[in-house]
CSV table of C-alpha atoms in Angstrom, one decimal:
chain,number,residue,atom,x,y,z
F,1,MET,CA,-0.2,0.0,-0.4
F,2,ASN,CA,1.2,3.5,-0.6
F,3,THR,CA,2.0,6.0,1.7
F,4,ILE,CA,0.3,9.6,1.4
F,5,THR,CA,2.7,11.5,2.5
F,6,VAL,CA,2.1,15.1,4.0
F,7,THR,CA,4.1,16.6,1.5
F,8,SER,CA,6.4,16.4,-0.9
F,9,PRO,CA,9.3,18.0,-2.8
F,10,LEU,CA,9.3,20.0,-5.8
F,11,PHE,CA,11.8,18.3,-7.9
F,12,PRO,CA,12.8,20.0,-10.9
F,13,PRO,CA,13.4,17.5,-14.0
F,14,LEU,CA,16.8,15.7,-14.2
F,15,GLU,CA,17.1,17.0,-17.5
F,16,ALA,CA,16.3,20.7,-16.5
F,17,LEU,CA,19.1,19.7,-14.0
F,18,GLU,CA,21.5,18.6,-15.8
F,19,PRO,CA,23.0,21.5,-17.8
F,20,TYR,CA,23.5,23.7,-14.4
F,21,LEU,CA,25.3,20.7,-12.7
F,22,LYS,CA,27.5,20.5,-16.4
F,23,ASP,CA,28.8,23.7,-15.9
F,24,ILE,CA,29.4,24.0,-12.2
F,25,TRP,CA,31.6,21.2,-12.9
F,26,ASP,CA,33.2,23.3,-15.5
F,27,LYS,CA,33.7,26.7,-13.8
F,28,LYS,CA,35.2,24.3,-10.7
F,29,TRP,CA,33.1,27.1,-8.5
F,30,LEU,CA,31.3,25.4,-5.5
F,31,THR,CA,30.8,27.8,-3.0
F,32,ASN,CA,31.7,31.6,-2.1
F,33,ASN,CA,28.7,33.8,-3.7
F,34,GLY,CA,29.9,32.0,-6.5
F,35,HIS,CA,27.7,32.4,-10.4
F,36,TYR,CA,24.7,30.5,-9.5
F,37,HIS,CA,24.1,31.9,-6.5
F,38,GLN,CA,23.7,35.3,-7.5
F,39,CYS,CA,21.4,34.4,-10.7
F,40,LEU,CA,19.3,32.8,-8.0
F,41,GLU,CA,19.3,36.3,-5.7
F,42,ASN,CA,18.3,38.0,-8.6
F,43,ALA,CA,15.8,35.6,-10.0
F,44,LEU,CA,14.5,35.6,-6.5
F,45,CYS,CA,14.1,39.2,-6.0
F,46,GLU,CA,12.3,39.4,-9.4
F,47,TYR,CA,9.7,36.7,-8.5
F,48,LEU,CA,8.8,38.0,-5.6
F,49,ASN,CA,8.9,41.5,-6.0
F,50,VAL,CA,11.0,42.2,-3.5
F,51,PRO,CA,14.2,44.7,-3.6
F,52,TYR,CA,16.7,43.1,-2.2
F,53,ILE,CA,17.8,38.9,-0.8
F,54,SER,CA,20.5,38.0,0.8
F,55,LEU,CA,20.7,33.7,0.7
F,56,TYR,CA,21.7,31.5,3.4
F,57,SER,CA,22.2,27.7,3.8
F,58,ASN,CA,18.9,28.0,6.0
F,59,GLY,CA,15.8,29.4,7.6
F,60,THR,CA,17.2,29.1,10.6
F,61,LEU,CA,20.8,30.4,10.6
F,62,ALA,CA,18.9,33.6,8.2
F,63,LEU,CA,17.0,34.0,11.1
F,64,ILE,CA,19.6,33.9,13.5
F,65,ALA,CA,22.1,36.6,11.3
F,66,ALA,CA,18.8,39.0,11.6
F,67,ILE,CA,18.9,39.1,15.1
F,68,ASN,CA,22.6,39.3,15.5
F,69,VAL,CA,23.0,41.7,12.3
F,70,LEU,CA,20.1,43.9,14.0
F,71,GLU,CA,22.4,43.7,17.2
F,72,LEU,CA,19.4,42.9,19.3
F,73,LYS,CA,19.3,42.7,22.9
F,74,GLY,CA,17.4,41.6,26.3
F,75,GLU,CA,13.9,40.3,25.4
F,76,VAL,CA,11.7,39.6,21.9
F,77,ILE,CA,8.3,39.5,21.7
F,78,THR,CA,6.7,36.4,19.7
F,79,THR,CA,4.6,33.4,19.2
F,80,PRO,CA,4.6,30.2,21.3
F,81,TYR,CA,3.0,28.9,18.2
F,82,SER,CA,5.4,28.2,15.9
F,83,PHE,CA,8.7,26.2,14.5
F,84,VAL,CA,10.9,25.5,17.0
F,85,ALA,CA,13.5,27.6,15.0
F,86,THR,CA,11.7,30.8,15.5
F,87,SER,CA,12.8,31.0,19.2
F,88,HIS,CA,16.0,28.7,19.6
F,89,ALA,CA,17.3,31.1,17.1
F,90,LEU,CA,16.2,33.8,20.0
F,91,LEU,CA,17.9,31.5,22.9
F,92,HIS,CA,21.4,31.3,20.3
F,93,SER,CA,21.8,35.1,20.4
F,94,ASN,CA,20.9,35.2,24.7
F,95,ILE,CA,18.0,36.5,24.0
F,96,THR,CA,15.1,36.2,26.1
F,97,PRO,CA,11.8,35.0,24.3
F,98,VAL,CA,8.4,36.4,25.5
F,99,PHE,CA,5.7,34.7,24.5
F,100,VAL,CA,2.4,36.2,23.6
F,101,ASP,CA,-1.7,34.2,22.6
F,102,ILE,CA,-2.3,34.0,19.3
F,103,GLU,CA,-5.7,35.2,17.1
F,104,PRO,CA,-8.1,32.2,16.8
F,105,ASN,CA,-8.9,32.8,13.1
F,106,THR,CA,-4.9,33.3,12.1
F,107,TYR,CA,-2.8,31.8,14.4
F,108,ASN,CA,-0.8,34.3,14.1
F,109,ILE,CA,0.8,36.5,17.2
F,110,ASP,CA,-2.5,38.9,18.5
F,111,PRO,CA,-1.3,42.4,17.9
F,112,SER,CA,-3.6,43.1,20.8
F,113,LYS,CA,-1.9,40.8,23.4
F,114,ILE,CA,1.5,42.6,22.3
F,115,GLU,CA,1.8,46.0,24.1
F,116,ALA,CA,1.0,44.7,27.5
F,117,ALA,CA,4.0,42.7,27.2
F,118,ILE,CA,6.7,45.2,26.0
F,119,THR,CA,9.5,46.5,28.9
F,120,GLU,CA,12.5,48.5,28.7
F,121,LYS,CA,14.6,45.0,27.8
F,122,THR,CA,12.3,45.2,24.8
F,123,SER,CA,14.5,45.3,21.3
F,124,ALA,CA,12.2,43.8,18.7
F,125,ILE,CA,8.9,42.2,17.9
F,126,LEU,CA,9.4,38.3,15.9
F,127,PRO,CA,6.1,37.5,14.4
F,128,VAL,CA,5.5,34.4,12.3
F,129,HIS,CA,3.3,34.4,9.1
F,130,VAL,CA,1.3,31.0,10.0
F,131,TYR,CA,1.2,28.5,7.1
F,132,GLY,CA,1.7,31.5,5.3
F,133,ARG,CA,-1.0,33.4,6.0
F,134,PRO,CA,0.0,36.7,6.5
F,135,CYS,CA,0.1,38.6,10.5
F,136,ASN,CA,-2.0,41.8,11.2
F,137,HIS,CA,1.3,44.1,9.7
F,138,LYS,CA,0.1,46.9,10.4
F,139,ALA,CA,-1.1,46.7,13.9
F,140,ILE,CA,2.4,45.4,14.2
F,141,GLN,CA,3.6,47.8,13.2
F,142,LYS,CA,1.7,50.4,14.6
F,143,ILE,CA,3.5,49.3,17.9
F,144,ALA,CA,6.7,48.7,16.7
F,145,ASP,CA,7.0,52.4,15.3
F,146,LYS,CA,5.3,53.1,19.4
F,147,TYR,CA,8.1,52.4,20.8
F,148,ASN,CA,11.3,52.5,18.0
F,149,ILE,CA,11.9,48.4,18.0
F,150,PRO,CA,11.9,46.8,14.8
F,151,VAL,CA,10.1,44.0,13.4
F,152,ILE,CA,11.7,40.8,11.8
F,153,TYR,CA,9.1,38.5,10.0
F,154,ASP,CA,9.6,34.6,10.2
F,155,ALA,CA,7.7,34.5,7.1
F,156,ALA,CA,9.6,30.4,6.5
F,157,HIS,CA,5.8,29.5,5.1
F,158,ALA,CA,5.1,32.9,3.1
F,159,PHE,CA,7.0,32.5,-0.3
F,160,ALA,CA,5.3,33.9,-2.6
F,161,VAL,CA,2.6,35.0,-0.9
F,162,LYS,CA,0.7,38.5,-1.2
F,163,GLU,CA,-1.8,40.6,0.5
F,164,ASN,CA,-3.9,43.1,-2.0
F,165,ASN,CA,-1.3,41.9,-4.5
F,166,GLN,CA,1.7,43.3,-2.7
F,167,SER,CA,4.2,41.0,-1.3
F,168,ILE,CA,3.9,39.9,2.1
F,169,LEU,CA,7.5,39.8,2.5
F,170,ASN,CA,8.9,43.6,2.3
F,171,GLU,CA,6.6,44.1,5.4
F,172,GLY,CA,8.8,44.9,8.6
F,173,LYS,CA,12.9,45.7,8.8
F,174,LEU,CA,13.5,41.5,8.0
F,175,SER,CA,11.8,38.7,6.3
F,176,ILE,CA,13.2,35.7,6.6
F,177,LEU,CA,12.2,32.2,4.2
F,178,SER,CA,12.8,28.9,4.7
F,179,PHE,CA,13.7,26.7,1.5
F,180,HIS,CA,13.9,23.6,3.0
F,181,ALA,CA,12.7,20.8,1.0
F,182,THR,CA,9.2,20.3,3.0
F,183,LYS,CA,8.6,23.8,1.7
F,184,THR,CA,6.2,24.6,-1.4
F,185,TYR,CA,9.3,25.6,-3.0
F,186,SER,CA,13.4,24.9,-2.1
F,187,THR,CA,17.0,25.0,-2.9
F,188,ILE,CA,16.8,21.4,-1.1
F,189,GLU,CA,18.5,22.8,2.2
F,190,GLY,CA,18.2,27.2,2.2
F,191,GLY,CA,16.9,30.2,3.3
F,192,ALA,CA,16.9,34.3,2.8
F,193,ILE,CA,16.2,37.0,4.2
F,194,ILE,CA,14.6,40.3,2.4
F,195,CYS,CA,16.1,43.7,3.4
F,196,HIS,CA,15.5,46.9,2.1
F,197,THR,CA,18.7,48.9,1.6
F,198,LYS,CA,21.9,47.7,-0.6
F,199,GLU,CA,23.4,48.8,3.1
F,200,MET,CA,21.6,45.9,4.8
F,201,LYS,CA,21.7,43.5,2.2
F,202,GLU,CA,26.2,44.1,2.1
F,203,LYS,CA,25.6,43.8,5.8
F,204,LEU,CA,24.0,40.2,5.8
F,205,ASP,CA,26.2,39.0,2.6
F,206,ARG,CA,29.4,39.5,5.1
F,207,TYR,CA,27.5,38.4,7.9
F,208,LYS,CA,26.7,34.9,6.4
F,209,ASN,CA,30.9,35.2,5.2
F,210,PHE,CA,32.6,35.1,8.9
F,211,GLY,CA,32.3,38.9,8.4
F,212,TYR,CA,34.6,39.4,5.7
F,213,THR,CA,35.4,43.0,4.3
F,214,ASN,CA,37.5,42.1,1.8
F,215,GLU,CA,40.1,38.9,1.6
F,216,THR,CA,42.1,40.9,4.2
F,217,GLU,CA,39.3,42.8,6.3
F,218,ILE,CA,37.0,41.7,9.0
F,219,ASN,CA,35.8,44.5,11.2
F,220,GLU,CA,32.2,42.3,12.8
F,221,LEU,CA,31.5,39.4,14.2
F,222,GLY,CA,30.1,36.6,11.4
F,223,PHE,CA,29.7,33.0,11.0
F,224,ASN,CA,29.8,30.5,7.9
F,225,ALA,CA,26.3,30.4,6.8
F,226,LYS,CA,26.8,30.5,2.4
F,227,LEU,CA,24.5,28.7,0.2
F,228,ASN,CA,26.4,26.3,-2.5
F,229,GLU,CA,26.4,26.3,-6.4
F,230,VAL,CA,24.6,23.1,-6.5
F,231,GLN,CA,21.7,24.3,-4.4
F,232,ALA,CA,21.9,27.5,-5.5
F,233,ALA,CA,21.4,26.3,-9.4
F,234,PHE,CA,18.6,23.5,-8.1
F,235,GLY,CA,16.5,26.7,-6.9
F,236,LEU,CA,17.0,28.1,-10.1
F,237,ALA,CA,15.7,25.3,-11.9
F,238,THR,CA,13.2,24.3,-9.3
F,239,LEU,CA,11.8,28.2,-10.0
F,240,ASN,CA,10.2,27.3,-13.7
F,241,TYR,CA,8.0,24.7,-12.1
F,242,ILE,CA,7.1,26.8,-8.2
F,243,ASP,CA,3.5,28.6,-10.0
F,244,GLU,CA,2.5,25.3,-11.9
F,245,ALA,CA,2.6,23.4,-8.5
F,246,ILE,CA,1.3,26.1,-6.4
F,247,ASP,CA,-1.5,25.9,-9.0
F,248,LYS,CA,-1.7,22.3,-8.3
F,249,ARG,CA,-2.1,22.7,-4.3
F,250,LYS,CA,-4.4,25.6,-5.0
F,251,LYS,CA,-6.8,22.5,-6.7
F,252,VAL,CA,-5.9,20.5,-3.6
F,253,SER,CA,-6.7,22.8,-1.2
F,254,GLU,CA,-10.3,23.3,-3.3
F,255,TYR,CA,-10.8,19.7,-3.1
F,256,TYR,CA,-10.6,19.4,0.2
F,257,HIS,CA,-12.9,22.8,0.8
F,258,SER,CA,-15.6,21.3,-1.3
F,259,HIS,CA,-15.9,18.1,0.4
F,260,LEU,CA,-14.9,18.8,4.1
F,261,SER,CA,-16.8,22.3,4.7
F,262,ASN,CA,-20.0,20.5,5.8
F,263,ILE,CA,-18.8,18.4,8.7
F,264,SER,CA,-19.8,19.4,12.1
F,265,GLY,CA,-16.5,20.0,14.2
F,266,ILE,CA,-14.0,20.7,11.6
F,267,THR,CA,-13.0,23.9,11.3
F,268,LEU,CA,-10.8,24.6,7.7
F,269,PRO,CA,-8.6,27.3,6.3
F,270,ASN,CA,-10.1,30.7,6.1
F,271,ILE,CA,-8.5,32.1,3.6
F,272,PRO,CA,-9.5,35.8,2.3
F,273,GLU,CA,-10.2,36.9,-1.3
F,274,ASN,CA,-7.5,39.4,-0.8
F,275,LEU,CA,-4.9,37.0,-0.3
F,276,ILE,CA,-2.8,35.3,-3.3
F,277,TRP,CA,-1.6,31.8,-1.0
F,278,ASN,CA,0.6,29.3,-1.9
F,279,TYR,CA,-1.3,26.8,-0.2
F,280,SER,CA,1.8,25.7,1.9
F,281,TYR,CA,-0.4,23.7,4.6
F,282,TYR,CA,-3.3,22.7,4.8
F,283,PRO,CA,-4.8,22.8,8.8
F,284,ILE,CA,-7.7,22.1,10.2
F,285,ILE,CA,-9.4,22.2,13.6
F,286,ILE,CA,-11.0,19.6,15.6
F,287,ASP,CA,-13.5,20.0,17.9
F,288,GLU,CA,-14.1,16.9,19.5
F,289,ASN,CA,-17.4,17.9,21.0
F,290,LYS,CA,-19.3,18.0,17.5
F,291,TYR,CA,-16.8,15.6,15.7
F,292,SER,CA,-17.3,13.0,18.3
F,293,LYS,CA,-14.0,12.0,17.6
F,294,LYS,CA,-10.2,13.4,19.3
F,295,ARG,CA,-7.7,15.3,17.4
F,296,ASP,CA,-5.3,12.8,18.3
F,297,GLU,CA,-7.7,9.2,17.2
F,298,LEU,CA,-8.0,10.9,13.5
F,299,TYR,CA,-4.4,11.0,13.2
F,300,LEU,CA,-3.9,7.7,14.4
F,301,LYS,CA,-6.9,7.1,12.4
F,302,LEU,CA,-5.1,8.4,9.1
F,303,LYS,CA,-1.6,6.8,9.8
F,304,GLU,CA,-3.1,2.8,9.8
F,305,ASN,CA,-4.2,4.0,6.8
F,306,ASN,CA,-0.7,4.8,5.3
F,307,ILE,CA,-1.6,8.3,5.2
F,308,ILE,CA,0.6,10.8,6.8
F,309,SER,CA,-0.7,14.0,8.5
F,310,ARG,CA,1.1,16.4,10.6
F,311,ARG,CA,0.0,18.0,14.0
F,312,TYR,CA,1.7,21.4,13.5
F,313,PHE,CA,2.9,23.1,16.0
F,314,TYR,CA,2.4,20.2,18.4
F,315,PRO,CA,3.6,20.6,21.2
F,316,LEU,CA,4.0,24.5,21.4
F,317,ILE,CA,7.1,25.5,21.7
F,318,THR,CA,6.5,26.9,25.8
F,319,ASP,CA,5.1,23.2,25.7
F,320,PHE,CA,9.0,21.7,25.8
F,321,ASN,CA,10.9,21.5,28.1
F,322,ILE,CA,14.3,23.7,27.4
F,323,TYR,CA,11.3,26.8,28.0
F,324,ASN,CA,9.5,25.7,30.7
F,325,GLN,CA,11.1,29.0,32.1
F,326,TYR,CA,9.9,31.0,29.8
F,327,LYS,CA,6.2,29.6,29.7
F,328,VAL,CA,3.2,31.8,30.2
F,329,GLU,CA,-0.3,31.5,29.9
F,330,THR,CA,-1.1,31.5,26.1
F,331,PRO,CA,-5.0,29.7,25.8
F,332,ILE,CA,-5.6,30.3,22.5
F,333,ALA,CA,-2.1,28.6,20.9
F,334,LYS,CA,-2.7,25.9,23.6
F,335,LYS,CA,-6.2,24.8,22.1
F,336,THR,CA,-5.7,25.2,18.8
F,337,SER,CA,-2.1,23.0,19.1
F,338,GLU,CA,-4.2,20.4,21.1
F,339,ASN,CA,-6.6,20.6,18.1
F,340,VAL,CA,-5.0,21.6,15.2
F,341,ILE,CA,-4.3,19.0,12.5
F,342,CYS,CA,-2.7,19.2,8.9
F,343,LEU,CA,-3.5,17.4,6.3
F,344,PRO,CA,-1.4,16.1,3.2
F,345,ILE,CA,-1.1,19.0,0.5
F,346,HIS,CA,1.2,18.9,-2.6
F,347,HIS,CA,1.8,18.7,-6.5
F,348,LEU,CA,1.6,15.1,-6.6
F,349,LEU,CA,-1.3,13.9,-4.9
F,350,SER,CA,-4.4,12.3,-7.4
F,351,ASP,CA,-7.8,12.4,-6.7
F,352,ASN,CA,-7.9,9.0,-5.6
F,353,ASP,CA,-5.6,10.0,-2.5
F,354,LEU,CA,-7.4,12.5,-1.6
F,355,ASN,CA,-11.2,10.3,-1.6
F,356,LYS,CA,-9.1,7.8,0.4
F,357,ILE,CA,-8.3,10.9,2.9
F,358,ILE,CA,-12.0,12.3,2.7
F,359,SER,CA,-13.7,9.1,3.3
F,360,ILE,CA,-11.4,8.5,5.9
F,361,ILE,CA,-12.5,11.9,7.7
F,362,LYS,CA,-16.0,11.8,7.0
F,363,ASN,CA,-16.5,8.2,8.2
F,364,ASN,CA,-14.8,9.0,12.0
F,365,GLU,CA,-17.8,11.6,12.0
F,366,ASN,CA,-20.3,9.2,12.8
F,367,LYS,CA,-18.7,6.9,14.8
């Protein structure tokens, strides 16, 4: 029996990648701001409609770089409802994460809870565009402006997302992308930082290359987080197929919506009309009192049938032992974490796959 995975990496056709690899072999230039690294940065700026982009070897190191390039100290306000990389980046930078609750409908950080968490030690706000759904960036920016602190967006899920036909990646001081293999668009492993000035781009570029200003000068601390040429080539080749893949994901999302929207006890993603989404995840929320099954029971039932879903994000970041000292009451995030399940969504799913998933969910409804 074939396993239906929650996601599947987007591979370019092998024949599309081969010319890049031959050229890399001919050039014998594998890393350190190579030809395809530069080409990919330019191509992504154009595709994403952003002014400057600095490629990194992964999204976590990109987050750490953003925090350190902005010289943040003390405390940073963030969300407990995210992948642990968001807050790990703060701890790695000797910063105290201050967690606040989320909105019940978007699952993003609740702007109305942010101001009460600000102290004299607060140096920034680090929201997450959860599942690629944009945060209330206007409200967040208003608070940031009032207290003169920057906003860094963890936009790991938000590749190609637009709100009112404007790229969400242009919000905040910096936005960080992940190009991990599980993402809608990938460079196998990889990440990037979007910024607004040439000076910031140059600073980010130096930081990922040990802080080198030129061959003989280092004037600031940095580390090694460069994206290599093979991965850059993979990213360039994949970029030619990303629109088709997103369109297929959209069809999967619409198929789910048309077949699951009338099931009592299941809340489906609510995507506003002004949003161009990337369909990177399909989270549903289970109300066991109405659906008559707990989230974990559905998760295990799907698994028994070789369907891999994901309880994403569970546990909450603040429920991990390492974060016990930072734990605060975030009831909406807690409830969401305990009831969310992300269904399979990717470009390789067939109608038969989807019908199998939907059948199990519908059968569970009445058991």
